[in-house]
Coordinates of C-alpha atoms and ligand atoms in Angstrom, one line a residue:
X1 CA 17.6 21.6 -9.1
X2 CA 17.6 25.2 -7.6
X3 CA 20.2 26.3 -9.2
X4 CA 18.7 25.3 -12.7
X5 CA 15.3 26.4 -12.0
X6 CA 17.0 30.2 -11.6
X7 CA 18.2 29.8 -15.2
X8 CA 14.9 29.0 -16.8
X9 CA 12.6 32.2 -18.2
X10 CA 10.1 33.3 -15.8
X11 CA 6.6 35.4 -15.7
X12 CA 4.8 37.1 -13.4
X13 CA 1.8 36.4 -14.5
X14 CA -1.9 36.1 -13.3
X15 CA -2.6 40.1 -12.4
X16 CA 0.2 39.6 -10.4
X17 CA 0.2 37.2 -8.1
X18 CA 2.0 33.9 -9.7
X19 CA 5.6 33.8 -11.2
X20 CA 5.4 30.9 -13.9
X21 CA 8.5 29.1 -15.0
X22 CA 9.0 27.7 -18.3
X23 CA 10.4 24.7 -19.0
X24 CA 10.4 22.4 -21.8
X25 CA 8.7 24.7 -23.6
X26 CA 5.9 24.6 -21.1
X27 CA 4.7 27.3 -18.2
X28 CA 4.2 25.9 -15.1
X29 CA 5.0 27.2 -10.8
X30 CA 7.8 26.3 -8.9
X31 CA 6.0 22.8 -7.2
X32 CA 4.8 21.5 -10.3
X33 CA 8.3 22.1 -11.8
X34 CA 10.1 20.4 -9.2
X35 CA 7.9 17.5 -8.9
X36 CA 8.1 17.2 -13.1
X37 CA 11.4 17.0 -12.4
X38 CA 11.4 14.2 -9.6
X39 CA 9.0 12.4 -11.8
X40 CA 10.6 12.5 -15.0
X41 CA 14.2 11.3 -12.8
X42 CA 12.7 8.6 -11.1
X43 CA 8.7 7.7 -12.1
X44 CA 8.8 3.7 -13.4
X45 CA 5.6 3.5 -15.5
X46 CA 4.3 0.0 -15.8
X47 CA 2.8 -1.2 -19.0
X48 CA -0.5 -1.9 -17.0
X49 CA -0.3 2.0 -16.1
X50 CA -3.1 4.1 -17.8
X51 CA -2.3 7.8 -18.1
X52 CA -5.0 10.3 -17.9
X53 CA -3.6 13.1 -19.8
X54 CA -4.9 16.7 -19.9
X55 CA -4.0 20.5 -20.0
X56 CA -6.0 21.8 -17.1
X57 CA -9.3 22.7 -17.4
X58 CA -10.2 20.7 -20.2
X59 CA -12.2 17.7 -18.6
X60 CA -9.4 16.1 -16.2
X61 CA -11.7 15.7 -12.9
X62 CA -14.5 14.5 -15.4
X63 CA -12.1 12.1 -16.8
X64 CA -10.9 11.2 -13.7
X65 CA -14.7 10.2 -12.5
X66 CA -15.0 8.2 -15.4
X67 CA -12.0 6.4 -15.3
X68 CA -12.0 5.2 -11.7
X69 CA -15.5 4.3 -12.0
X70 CA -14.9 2.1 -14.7
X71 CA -11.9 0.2 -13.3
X72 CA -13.4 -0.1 -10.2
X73 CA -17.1 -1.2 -11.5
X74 CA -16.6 -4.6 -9.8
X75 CA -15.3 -3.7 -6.6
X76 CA -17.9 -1.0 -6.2
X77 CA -21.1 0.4 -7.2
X78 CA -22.6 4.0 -7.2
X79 CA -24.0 3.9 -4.0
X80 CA -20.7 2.4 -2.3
X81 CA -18.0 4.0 -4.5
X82 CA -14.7 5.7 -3.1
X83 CA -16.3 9.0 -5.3
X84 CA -19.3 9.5 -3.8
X85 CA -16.9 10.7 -0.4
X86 CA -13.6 11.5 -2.4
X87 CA -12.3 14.3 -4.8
X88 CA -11.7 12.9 -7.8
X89 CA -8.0 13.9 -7.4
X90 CA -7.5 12.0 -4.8
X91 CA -9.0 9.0 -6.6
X92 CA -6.6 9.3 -9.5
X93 CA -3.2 11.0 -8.1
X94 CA -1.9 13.4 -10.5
X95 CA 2.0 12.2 -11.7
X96 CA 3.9 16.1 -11.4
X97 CA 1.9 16.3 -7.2
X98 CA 1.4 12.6 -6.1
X99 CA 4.4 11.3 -3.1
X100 CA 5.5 8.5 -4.6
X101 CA 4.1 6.7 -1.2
X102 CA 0.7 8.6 -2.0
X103 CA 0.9 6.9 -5.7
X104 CA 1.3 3.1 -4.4
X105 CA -0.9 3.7 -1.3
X106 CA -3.0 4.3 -4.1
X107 CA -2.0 1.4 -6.3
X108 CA -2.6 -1.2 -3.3
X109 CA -5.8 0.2 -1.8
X110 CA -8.0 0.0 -5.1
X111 CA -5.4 -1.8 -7.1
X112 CA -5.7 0.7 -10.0
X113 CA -3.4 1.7 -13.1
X114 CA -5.1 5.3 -13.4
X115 CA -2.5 8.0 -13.0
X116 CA -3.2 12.0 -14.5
X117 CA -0.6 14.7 -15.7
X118 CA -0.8 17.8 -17.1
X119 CA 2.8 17.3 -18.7
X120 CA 3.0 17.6 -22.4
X121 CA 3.4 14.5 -24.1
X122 CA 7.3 15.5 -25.2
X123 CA 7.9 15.6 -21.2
X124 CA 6.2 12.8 -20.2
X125 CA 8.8 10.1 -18.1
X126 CA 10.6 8.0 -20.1
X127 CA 9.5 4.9 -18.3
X128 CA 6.1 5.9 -20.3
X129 CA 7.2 5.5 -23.7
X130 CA 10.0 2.4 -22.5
X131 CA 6.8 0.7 -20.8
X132 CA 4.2 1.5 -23.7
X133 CA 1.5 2.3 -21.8
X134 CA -1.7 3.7 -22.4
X135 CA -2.6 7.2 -22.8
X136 CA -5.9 9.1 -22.3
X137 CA -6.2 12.2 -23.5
X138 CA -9.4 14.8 -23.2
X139 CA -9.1 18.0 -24.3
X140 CA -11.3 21.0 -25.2
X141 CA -12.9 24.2 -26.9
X142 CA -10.1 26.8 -26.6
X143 CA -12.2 29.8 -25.9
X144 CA -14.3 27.6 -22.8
X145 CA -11.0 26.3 -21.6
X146 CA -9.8 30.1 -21.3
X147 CA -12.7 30.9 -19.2
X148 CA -12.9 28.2 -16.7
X149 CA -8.5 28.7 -16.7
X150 CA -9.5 32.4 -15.9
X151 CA -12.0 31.5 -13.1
X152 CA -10.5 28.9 -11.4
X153 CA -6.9 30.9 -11.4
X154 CA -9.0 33.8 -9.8
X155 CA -11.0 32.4 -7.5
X156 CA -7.7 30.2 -6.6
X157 CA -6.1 33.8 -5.8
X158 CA -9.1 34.8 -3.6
X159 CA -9.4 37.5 -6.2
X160 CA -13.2 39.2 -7.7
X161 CA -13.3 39.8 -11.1
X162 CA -13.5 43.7 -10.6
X163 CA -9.5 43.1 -9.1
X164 CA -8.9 40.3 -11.5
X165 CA -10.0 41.3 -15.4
X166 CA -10.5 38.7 -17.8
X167 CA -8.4 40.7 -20.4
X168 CA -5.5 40.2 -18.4
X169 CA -6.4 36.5 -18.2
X170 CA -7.2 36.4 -22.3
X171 CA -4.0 38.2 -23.3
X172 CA -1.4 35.7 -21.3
X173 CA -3.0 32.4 -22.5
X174 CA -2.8 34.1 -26.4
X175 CA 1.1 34.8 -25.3
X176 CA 1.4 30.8 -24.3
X177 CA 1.4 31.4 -20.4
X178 CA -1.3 29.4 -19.1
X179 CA -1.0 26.2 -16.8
X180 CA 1.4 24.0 -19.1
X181 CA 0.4 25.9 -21.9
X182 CA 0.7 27.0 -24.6
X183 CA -2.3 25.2 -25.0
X184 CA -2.5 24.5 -28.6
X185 CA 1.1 23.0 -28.3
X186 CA -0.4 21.0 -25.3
X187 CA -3.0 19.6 -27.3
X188 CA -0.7 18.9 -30.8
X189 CA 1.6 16.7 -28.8
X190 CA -0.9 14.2 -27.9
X191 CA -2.9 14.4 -31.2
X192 CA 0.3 13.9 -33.3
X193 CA 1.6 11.1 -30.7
X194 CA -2.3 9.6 -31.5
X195 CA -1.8 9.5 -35.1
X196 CA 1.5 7.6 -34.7
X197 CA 0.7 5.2 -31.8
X198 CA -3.6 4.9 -32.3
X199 CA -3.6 1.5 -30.0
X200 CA -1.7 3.0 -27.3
X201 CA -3.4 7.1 -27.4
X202 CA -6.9 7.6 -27.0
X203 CA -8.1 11.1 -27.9
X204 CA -11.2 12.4 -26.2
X205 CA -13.2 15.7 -26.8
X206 CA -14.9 17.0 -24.4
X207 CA -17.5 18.6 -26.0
X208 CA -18.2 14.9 -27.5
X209 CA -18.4 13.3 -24.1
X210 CA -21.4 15.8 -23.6
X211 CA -23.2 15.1 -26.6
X212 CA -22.9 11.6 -27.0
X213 CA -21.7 10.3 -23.4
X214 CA -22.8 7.2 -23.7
X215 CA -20.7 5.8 -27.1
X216 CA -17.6 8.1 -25.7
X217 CA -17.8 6.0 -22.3
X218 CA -17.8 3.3 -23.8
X219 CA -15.0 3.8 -26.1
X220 CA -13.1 4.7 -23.1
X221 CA -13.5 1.4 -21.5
X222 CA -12.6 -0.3 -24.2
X223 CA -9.6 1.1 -24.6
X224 CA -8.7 1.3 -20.7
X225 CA -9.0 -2.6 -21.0
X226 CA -12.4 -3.1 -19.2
X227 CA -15.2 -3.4 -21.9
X228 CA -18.4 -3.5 -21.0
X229 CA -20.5 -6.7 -21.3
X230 CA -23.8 -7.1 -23.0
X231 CA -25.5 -8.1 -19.8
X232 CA -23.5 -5.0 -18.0
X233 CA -25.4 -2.7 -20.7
X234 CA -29.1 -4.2 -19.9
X235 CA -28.5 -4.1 -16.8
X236 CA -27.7 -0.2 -17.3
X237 CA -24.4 0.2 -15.9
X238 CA -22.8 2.2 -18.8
X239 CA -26.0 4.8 -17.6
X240 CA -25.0 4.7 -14.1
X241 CA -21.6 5.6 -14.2
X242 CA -22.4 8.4 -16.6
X243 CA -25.0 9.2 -14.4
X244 CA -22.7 9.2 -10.9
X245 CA -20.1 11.0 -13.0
X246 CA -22.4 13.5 -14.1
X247 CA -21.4 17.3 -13.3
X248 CA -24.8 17.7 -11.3
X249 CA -24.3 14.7 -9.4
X250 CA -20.7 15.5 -8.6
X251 CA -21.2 19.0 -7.9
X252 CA -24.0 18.3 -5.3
X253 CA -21.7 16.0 -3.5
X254 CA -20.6 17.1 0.2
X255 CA -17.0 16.2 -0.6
X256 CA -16.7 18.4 -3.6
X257 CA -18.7 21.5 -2.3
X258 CA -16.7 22.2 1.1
X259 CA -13.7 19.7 0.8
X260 CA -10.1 20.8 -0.3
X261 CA -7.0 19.3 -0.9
X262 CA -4.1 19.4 1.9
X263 CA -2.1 22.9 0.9
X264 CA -3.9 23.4 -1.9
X265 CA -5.0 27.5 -2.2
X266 CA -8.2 25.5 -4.8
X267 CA -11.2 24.4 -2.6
X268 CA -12.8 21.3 -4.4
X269 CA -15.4 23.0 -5.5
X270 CA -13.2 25.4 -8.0
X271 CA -13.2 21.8 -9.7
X272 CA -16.9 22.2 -10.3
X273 CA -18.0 25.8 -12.4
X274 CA -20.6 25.3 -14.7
X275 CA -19.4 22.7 -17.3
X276 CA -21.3 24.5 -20.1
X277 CA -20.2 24.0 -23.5
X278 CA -20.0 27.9 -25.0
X279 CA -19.7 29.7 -21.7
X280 CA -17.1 31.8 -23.5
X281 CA -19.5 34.2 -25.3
X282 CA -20.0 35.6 -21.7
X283 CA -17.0 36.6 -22.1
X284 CA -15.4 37.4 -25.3
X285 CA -15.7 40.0 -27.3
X286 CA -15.8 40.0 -31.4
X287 CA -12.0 40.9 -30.9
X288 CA -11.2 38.2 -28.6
X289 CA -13.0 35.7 -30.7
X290 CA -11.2 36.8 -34.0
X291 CA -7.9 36.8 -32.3
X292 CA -8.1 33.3 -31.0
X293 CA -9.6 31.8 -34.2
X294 CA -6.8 33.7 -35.9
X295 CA -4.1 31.9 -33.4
X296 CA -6.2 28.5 -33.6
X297 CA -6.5 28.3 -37.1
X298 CA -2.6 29.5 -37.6
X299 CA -1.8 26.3 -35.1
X300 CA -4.0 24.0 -36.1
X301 CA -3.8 24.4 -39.9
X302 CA -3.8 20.6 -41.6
X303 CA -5.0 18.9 -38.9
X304 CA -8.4 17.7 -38.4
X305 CA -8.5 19.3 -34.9
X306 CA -11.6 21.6 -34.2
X307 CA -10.3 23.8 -30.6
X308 CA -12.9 26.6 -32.1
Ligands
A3P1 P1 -16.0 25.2 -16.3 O1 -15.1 26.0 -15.6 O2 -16.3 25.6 -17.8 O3 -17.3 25.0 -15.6 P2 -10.5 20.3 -15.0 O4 -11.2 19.1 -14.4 O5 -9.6 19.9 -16.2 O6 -9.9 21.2 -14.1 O7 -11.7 21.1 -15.8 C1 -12.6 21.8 -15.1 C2 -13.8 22.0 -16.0 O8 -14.6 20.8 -16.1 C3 -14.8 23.0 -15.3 O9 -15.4 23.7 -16.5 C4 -15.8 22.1 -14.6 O10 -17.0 22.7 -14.3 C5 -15.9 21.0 -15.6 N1 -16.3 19.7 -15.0 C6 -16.0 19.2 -13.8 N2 -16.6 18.1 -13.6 C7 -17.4 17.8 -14.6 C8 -18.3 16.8 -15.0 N3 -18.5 15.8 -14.1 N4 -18.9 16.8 -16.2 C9 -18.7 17.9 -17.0 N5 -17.8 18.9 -16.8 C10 -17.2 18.9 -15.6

């Protein structure tokens, strides 16, 4: 594996501080690669397996929330669920990261079929298409997903903004190099996989989980296999979990203000910015914004998509 990960191109990127790899067409450091690699070699989805699917920074620990509290609505409510003293992460393990052990510790403590990745759909483990399981995907407004990308990388590095400009930031996402970006390829994958497999890909926006939380939470677990029941919607439970899974609930929790991962360099609380739909025109400039609109609309031209 050493050998080959010398041959692949690589970036310095991030003001500096991170060389980026890219394979498969994707950007990604040397951990990640190598545990793509293990996964995509040995990883034996199951058809029960849900995967939660997202380019980072686009909804993933939100999605994770939601998820888990869904599949484990029976076992747990929200004032005895795992997330009220767990990240997120550590609820749902991500594929590329997760010890095999880690993932069916997981499987047999809460019996769940939630697993994440960040891995474009093209490079997802065969085992996922040979099993046909289900996919989740969320993903998100370019121009906010490029400023949470740009804080959480430089708060990650221990960096201020003054030492780590958001130019820098803005210029390597439009080049492609961004955590298995290029993003818009990132999200086409999984939209054109949709279109082709609708009863096996669910596409969520994030920006639409905001707005209308309540029909997108449903939707979600209906197609995760767990609808819920008219009595379960009097009773308010669709309301609850949004309301556990909320961004000011989470973000107020002890876990995710001072708790971090084992060897991770991204406190828990990186995890949890500002979730603001638009935060992005703190940040971009009329060039920026006609730039990326330009590269969006290039990208995205025929599909129904909307990343503006
Ligand atoms: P901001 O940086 O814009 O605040 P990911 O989970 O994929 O890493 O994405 C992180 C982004 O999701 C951050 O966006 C974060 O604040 C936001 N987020 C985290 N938890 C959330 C929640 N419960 N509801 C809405 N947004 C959330």
């Amino acid at each position: 594996m050493e050998e080959m990960i010398k041959t692949l191109p690589q970036h310095t990127c991030a003001w500096g501080k991170v060389k980026a790899y890219k394979y498969q067409e994707f950007w990604t450091v040397k951990p990640f690669l190598e545990a793509t690699i293990l996964a995509q070699q040995s990883f034996k989805a199951e058809p029960s397996d849900v995967f939660l699917c997202s380019a980072p920074k686009t909804g993933t620990t939100w999605l994770k929330s939601l998820a888990f509290a869904i599949v484990t609505r029976e076992k747990f409510d929200e004032s005895t669920t795992p997330l009220l003293t767990k990240f997120a992460h550590e609820c749902v393990p991500l594929l590329e990261k997760a010890q095999v052990v880690e993932r069916e510790n997981i499987r047999k403590n809460f019996n769940l079929p939630l697993i994440s990745t960040h891995l474009r759909y093209a490079s997802l483990p065969e085992s996922v298409f040979s099993s046909n399981c289900k996919i989740v995907y969320i993903y998100r407004n370019i121009k906010d997903v490029i400023v949470s990308h740009y804080h959480f990388l430089r708060e990650g590095l221990k960096l201020s903004m003054e030492d780590a400009p958001f130019e820098g930031a803005f210029e390597e996402f439009c080049q492609g190099i961004s955590g298995y970006g290029p993003y818009w390829d990132h999200v086409l994958g999984y939209w054109k996989a949709s279109l082709e497999r609708p009863e096996k890909i669910l596409l969520l926006k994030y920006e639409d989980l905001k707005s209308e939380p309540k029909s997108n939470v449903k939707r979600l677990a209906d197609f995760i296999g767990c609808p819920f029941s008219v009595d379960e919607e009097k009773a308010g439970v669709v309301d609850n979990i949004i309301r556990l899974c909320s961004f000011e609930n989470m973000s107020n929790l002890d876990v995710n203000k001072t708790g971090k991962l084992n060897g991770s360099m991204f406190e828990n609380r990186f995890y949890y910015r500002k979730a603001k739909v638009g935060d992005w025109k703190n940040y971009f400039t009329k060039e920026m914004e006609e730039r990326i609109d330009k590269l969006t609309d290039e990208k995205f031209n025929g599909t129904s998509l909307l990343l503006k």
